[in-house]
XYZ file of C-alpha atoms in Angstrom:
353
model
C 65.189 131.553 94.194
C 65.745 128.547 91.929
C 69.211 128.034 93.403
C 67.795 128.208 96.922
C 65.076 125.664 96.050
C 67.663 123.395 94.458
C 69.848 123.654 97.556
C 66.935 122.721 99.860
C 65.990 119.811 97.599
C 69.539 118.472 97.695
C 69.578 118.833 101.487
C 66.290 116.929 101.770
C 67.528 114.195 99.441
C 70.660 113.741 101.554
C 68.510 113.589 104.684
C 66.210 110.965 103.129
C 69.204 108.931 101.930
C 70.606 108.920 105.471
C 67.260 107.777 106.902
C 66.969 105.101 104.197
C 70.462 103.835 105.002
C 69.626 103.532 108.720
C 66.338 101.816 107.853
C 68.133 99.230 105.697
C 70.689 98.617 108.470
C 67.857 98.113 110.976
C 66.155 95.564 108.712
C 69.427 93.660 108.254
C 69.989 93.652 112.033
C 66.464 92.329 112.725
C 66.918 89.702 109.993
C 70.177 88.499 111.570
C 68.497 88.262 115.002
C 65.663 86.179 113.521
C 68.149 83.847 111.799
C 70.118 83.341 115.023
C 66.892 82.580 116.937
C 65.575 80.116 114.349
C 68.899 78.292 113.980
C 69.417 77.857 117.744
C 68.885 74.424 119.287
C 65.351 73.787 120.610
C 66.522 73.216 124.185
C 68.075 76.706 124.272
C 64.957 78.498 122.980
C 61.807 79.381 124.939
C 58.644 77.441 124.095
C 57.253 80.440 122.218
C 58.962 83.606 121.036
C 56.444 85.732 122.994
C 57.970 84.386 126.219
C 60.999 86.584 125.490
C 58.879 89.677 126.129
C 57.280 88.202 129.280
C 60.317 86.784 131.071
C 63.369 89.078 131.034
C 65.721 86.732 132.876
C 67.691 86.315 129.625
C 69.008 89.861 130.133
C 71.212 88.717 133.044
C 73.401 86.342 131.003
C 73.876 86.216 127.245
C 71.121 83.896 125.929
C 72.219 80.780 124.055
C 69.493 81.264 121.459
C 71.161 84.557 120.424
C 74.001 82.854 118.562
C 74.680 83.752 114.925
C 75.407 80.548 112.921
C 78.596 81.577 111.107
C 80.829 78.527 111.623
C 78.717 75.984 109.696
C 78.261 78.112 106.536
C 81.985 78.919 106.473
C 82.969 75.253 106.766
C 80.456 74.327 104.083
C 81.752 77.120 101.833
C 85.362 75.949 102.134
C 84.364 72.328 101.455
C 82.470 73.444 98.339
C 85.398 75.625 97.227
C 87.891 72.773 97.578
C 85.584 70.267 95.824
C 84.751 72.530 92.873
C 87.939 74.595 92.376
C 90.554 72.247 93.819
C 92.362 71.996 90.461
C 92.689 75.789 90.301
C 94.285 75.924 93.760
C 96.560 73.021 92.865
C 97.759 74.999 89.840
C 98.559 78.019 92.045
C 100.297 75.697 94.512
C 102.369 74.101 91.748
C 103.402 77.467 90.288
C 104.374 79.110 93.607
C 106.117 75.999 94.903
C 108.106 75.657 91.665
C 109.081 79.336 91.801
C 110.147 79.038 95.447
C 112.111 75.802 94.897
C 113.975 77.079 91.838
C 114.840 80.393 93.523
C 115.982 78.712 96.740
C 118.106 76.064 94.973
C 119.770 78.611 92.707
C 120.815 80.824 95.654
C 121.800 77.960 97.990
C 124.079 76.471 95.300
C 126.021 79.741 94.991
C 129.177 80.199 97.112
C 128.410 82.295 100.193
C 130.993 85.044 99.344
C 129.287 85.496 95.968
C 125.866 85.846 97.649
C 127.265 88.514 99.985
C 128.849 90.302 96.996
C 125.511 90.295 95.120
C 123.710 91.753 98.168
C 126.412 94.433 98.486
C 126.041 95.408 94.799
C 122.232 95.562 95.048
C 122.463 97.743 98.156
C 125.142 100.001 96.681
C 123.165 100.861 93.549
C 119.710 100.849 95.219
C 120.880 103.303 97.898
C 122.348 105.729 95.415
C 125.939 104.604 96.137
C 125.793 105.303 99.875
C 128.823 103.684 101.490
C 127.451 103.703 105.052
C 124.269 101.800 104.134
C 126.226 99.341 101.978
C 128.724 98.567 104.766
C 125.902 98.066 107.298
C 124.048 95.643 105.001
C 127.306 93.784 104.232
C 128.020 93.240 107.938
C 124.417 92.108 108.592
C 124.585 89.630 105.699
C 127.908 88.226 106.927
C 126.618 87.816 110.497
C 123.658 85.714 109.290
C 126.055 82.817 108.761
C 128.516 83.905 111.431
C 125.869 83.449 114.169
C 125.522 79.794 113.169
C 126.375 78.047 109.859
C 122.968 76.334 109.769
C 121.245 79.742 109.720
C 122.694 80.605 106.296
C 120.526 78.207 104.252
C 117.492 78.839 106.448
C 117.805 82.600 106.010
C 117.938 82.049 102.241
C 114.696 80.003 102.467
C 113.036 82.771 104.475
C 114.312 85.417 102.055
C 112.885 83.525 99.057
C 109.461 83.251 100.712
C 109.493 86.967 101.590
C 110.572 87.997 98.069
C 107.826 85.923 96.386
C 105.238 87.255 98.846
C 106.461 90.796 98.176
C 106.208 90.297 94.412
C 102.587 89.215 94.857
C 101.893 92.220 97.082
C 103.443 94.701 94.643
C 101.804 93.115 91.570
C 98.302 93.246 93.078
C 98.566 95.926 95.782
C 99.774 98.882 93.697
C 97.083 98.563 90.946
C 94.384 98.161 93.623
C 95.683 101.255 95.443
C 95.607 103.242 92.184
C 92.035 102.060 91.517
C 91.035 103.180 95.032
C 92.560 106.624 94.501
C 90.820 107.108 91.150
C 87.372 105.819 92.107
C 85.630 106.761 95.363
C 83.144 103.862 95.152
C 85.963 101.326 94.843
C 87.672 102.973 97.815
C 84.557 102.841 99.995
C 84.001 99.198 99.048
C 87.600 98.088 99.743
C 88.287 99.997 102.977
C 86.178 97.636 105.186
C 87.911 94.631 103.578
C 91.354 96.131 104.298
C 90.288 96.862 107.890
C 89.210 93.230 108.246
C 92.490 91.941 106.782
C 94.507 94.067 109.220
C 92.497 93.294 112.363
C 91.992 89.522 112.033
C 94.690 87.682 114.061
C 97.528 86.459 111.858
C 97.042 82.839 112.966
C 93.614 82.854 111.298
C 95.250 83.282 107.866
C 97.060 79.977 108.203
C 93.953 77.758 108.507
C 92.450 78.595 105.053
C 95.965 78.371 103.585
C 96.406 74.825 104.935
C 92.969 73.769 103.654
C 93.548 75.155 100.157
C 97.299 74.608 99.651
C 98.439 72.095 102.269
C 101.535 72.469 104.435
C 104.807 74.129 103.457
C 105.921 77.348 101.790
C 102.837 78.111 99.649
C 100.353 78.771 102.495
C 103.032 80.978 104.077
C 103.285 83.010 100.846
C 99.488 83.393 100.682
C 99.375 84.372 104.374
C 102.120 86.952 103.744
C 100.075 88.426 100.906
C 96.881 88.713 102.973
C 98.697 90.078 106.025
C 101.145 92.474 104.345
C 99.305 93.890 101.316
C 96.887 96.314 103.137
C 99.593 98.886 104.101
C 100.876 98.940 100.517
C 97.350 99.477 99.140
C 96.605 102.230 101.660
C 99.879 104.112 101.114
C 99.567 103.844 97.321
C 96.049 105.252 97.542
C 97.270 108.040 99.858
C 100.250 108.893 97.646
C 98.123 109.203 94.495
C 95.521 111.345 96.272
C 98.165 113.661 97.770
C 99.422 114.762 94.352
C 98.540 118.457 93.903
C 95.469 119.079 91.793
C 97.216 122.015 90.154
C 99.911 119.687 88.798
C 97.247 117.327 87.403
C 95.345 120.243 85.849
C 98.570 121.512 84.274
C 99.287 118.118 82.700
C 95.725 117.919 81.372
C 96.026 121.468 80.019
C 99.021 120.336 77.954
C 96.855 117.625 76.395
C 97.875 114.610 78.501
C 95.362 111.778 78.696
C 94.331 110.176 82.004
C 96.745 107.324 81.417
C 99.619 109.680 80.614
C 98.816 111.792 83.676
C 98.815 108.687 85.868
C 102.050 107.186 84.526
C 103.943 110.432 83.949
C 102.792 112.642 86.840
C 100.875 110.933 89.638
C 102.887 107.713 90.066
C 106.338 109.443 89.968
C 105.206 111.984 92.581
C 103.600 109.253 94.707
C 106.652 106.942 94.568
C 108.037 107.964 98.015
C 104.735 106.951 99.635
C 104.576 103.767 97.568
C 108.118 102.825 98.589
C 107.189 103.445 102.223
C 104.327 100.999 101.682
C 106.767 98.465 100.203
C 108.991 98.912 103.266
C 106.096 98.331 105.685
C 105.001 95.374 103.596
C 108.479 93.828 103.880
C 108.597 94.139 107.675
C 105.153 92.558 108.041
C 106.165 89.760 105.670
C 109.101 88.843 107.910
C 106.833 88.804 110.960
C 104.421 86.470 109.172
C 107.180 84.058 108.090
C 108.055 83.384 111.736
C 104.420 82.604 112.550
C 104.156 80.413 109.436
C 106.860 78.097 110.822
C 104.065 76.511 112.883
C 102.596 74.932 109.725
C 105.822 73.355 108.504
C 107.326 76.282 106.600
C 111.105 75.805 106.468
C 113.237 78.794 107.354
C 114.723 80.752 110.215
C 111.350 80.664 111.991
C 111.997 76.921 112.591
C 114.776 77.778 115.002
C 112.567 80.182 116.984
C 109.834 77.549 117.224
C 112.343 74.839 118.210
C 113.826 77.083 120.896
C 110.328 77.740 122.225
C 109.460 74.035 122.321
C 112.723 73.074 124.061
C 112.799 76.189 126.306
C 116.247 76.864 124.839
C 116.821 80.580 125.454
C 120.135 80.671 123.573
C 118.734 79.084 120.408
C 115.670 81.337 120.379
C 117.840 84.431 120.965
C 120.271 83.520 118.175
C 117.394 82.915 115.740
C 115.740 86.158 116.853
C 118.953 88.092 116.173
C 119.155 86.481 112.705
C 115.584 87.636 111.969
C 116.479 91.153 113.145
C 119.496 91.167 110.806
C 117.281 90.073 107.902
C 114.822 92.843 108.776
C 117.654 95.412 108.826
C 118.852 94.230 105.389
C 115.393 94.504 103.813
C 114.640 97.777 105.626
C 117.877 99.501 104.603
C 117.569 98.462 100.952
C 113.931 99.536 100.573
C 114.284 102.712 102.663
C 117.425 103.889 100.865
C 115.845 103.172 97.480
C 112.788 105.195 98.524
C 114.999 108.085 99.636
C 116.837 107.925 96.312
C 113.537 108.168 94.413
C 112.392 111.038 96.647
C 115.566 112.982 95.876
C 114.893 112.529 92.164
C 111.201 113.491 92.251
C 111.623 116.348 94.749
C 115.048 117.912 94.134
C 116.386 120.304 96.739
C 116.304 123.972 95.814
C 119.568 125.854 95.986
C 119.378 129.199 97.786
C 121.560 131.886 96.235
C 122.745 134.852 98.284
């Protein structure tokens, strides 16, 4: 009887919580409507608010007094942010720009055969010594310069921007994904933000970047981070949550702490999913670099933009092929490394007859 009463009480509490949630949402909605009405210009509003309930002609076309004032607060917020924390953003700009410049100069100064040899070695060991993948990446790297000599340096610029953006994504995205997997409240709080980051048009990321960091490579790196980090966070969260509970219970039974379980069990088993997130992140980073060429970011995206402005089909096609080759290089390296990790964490069972 006590269990039955407790069950009914829990059911009632859930019901009341649902009603309370809807009630709070209704109050917020009414509050927003009142704000939009009060902030509208006098010429767009009726003489008295009671006229709204007497004359329903405003139902034919969207009324101009029903306009939420979002633009002015956002502009004011950015102006306040720049005025108060401008030094902080300048420090970030200085650090990222210095990192990008030093990386770009060091690679550009190297002889091109040495750069190709380094890429071949990275691919060979990252893929688990797969000859086919290594040969494919070697040909793609060679054809970056073979398409046009001026593409070589520009592809290096684009690669540096993508690598720095990827480092930011991995440094912040993986810990956030782990936090989401381990805490349901954090997950529920971050999911709407990730949805917003993925659905806002990519051009919208560039405007705050220009305001805070100016033109050049740094706003492109920040835009890459905002645009490309959600898939990595989601796949990290998914990979950690897909680890079998029995495996976690077994590790805890042997006396492993939460930290040891995370580092020794959950992350190694979730690495294939995490590497898939890194791969998706890389592809989205390359897409964002092309768009970022519109704000003065130097790289292979310049050639696409120039071809578009001059209606030069050949130039745009050549630059597009170079971007595809870059995407193949990044995709093959990350995918093959993920497959190599998957083979280690999930070894194939031999069937004996």
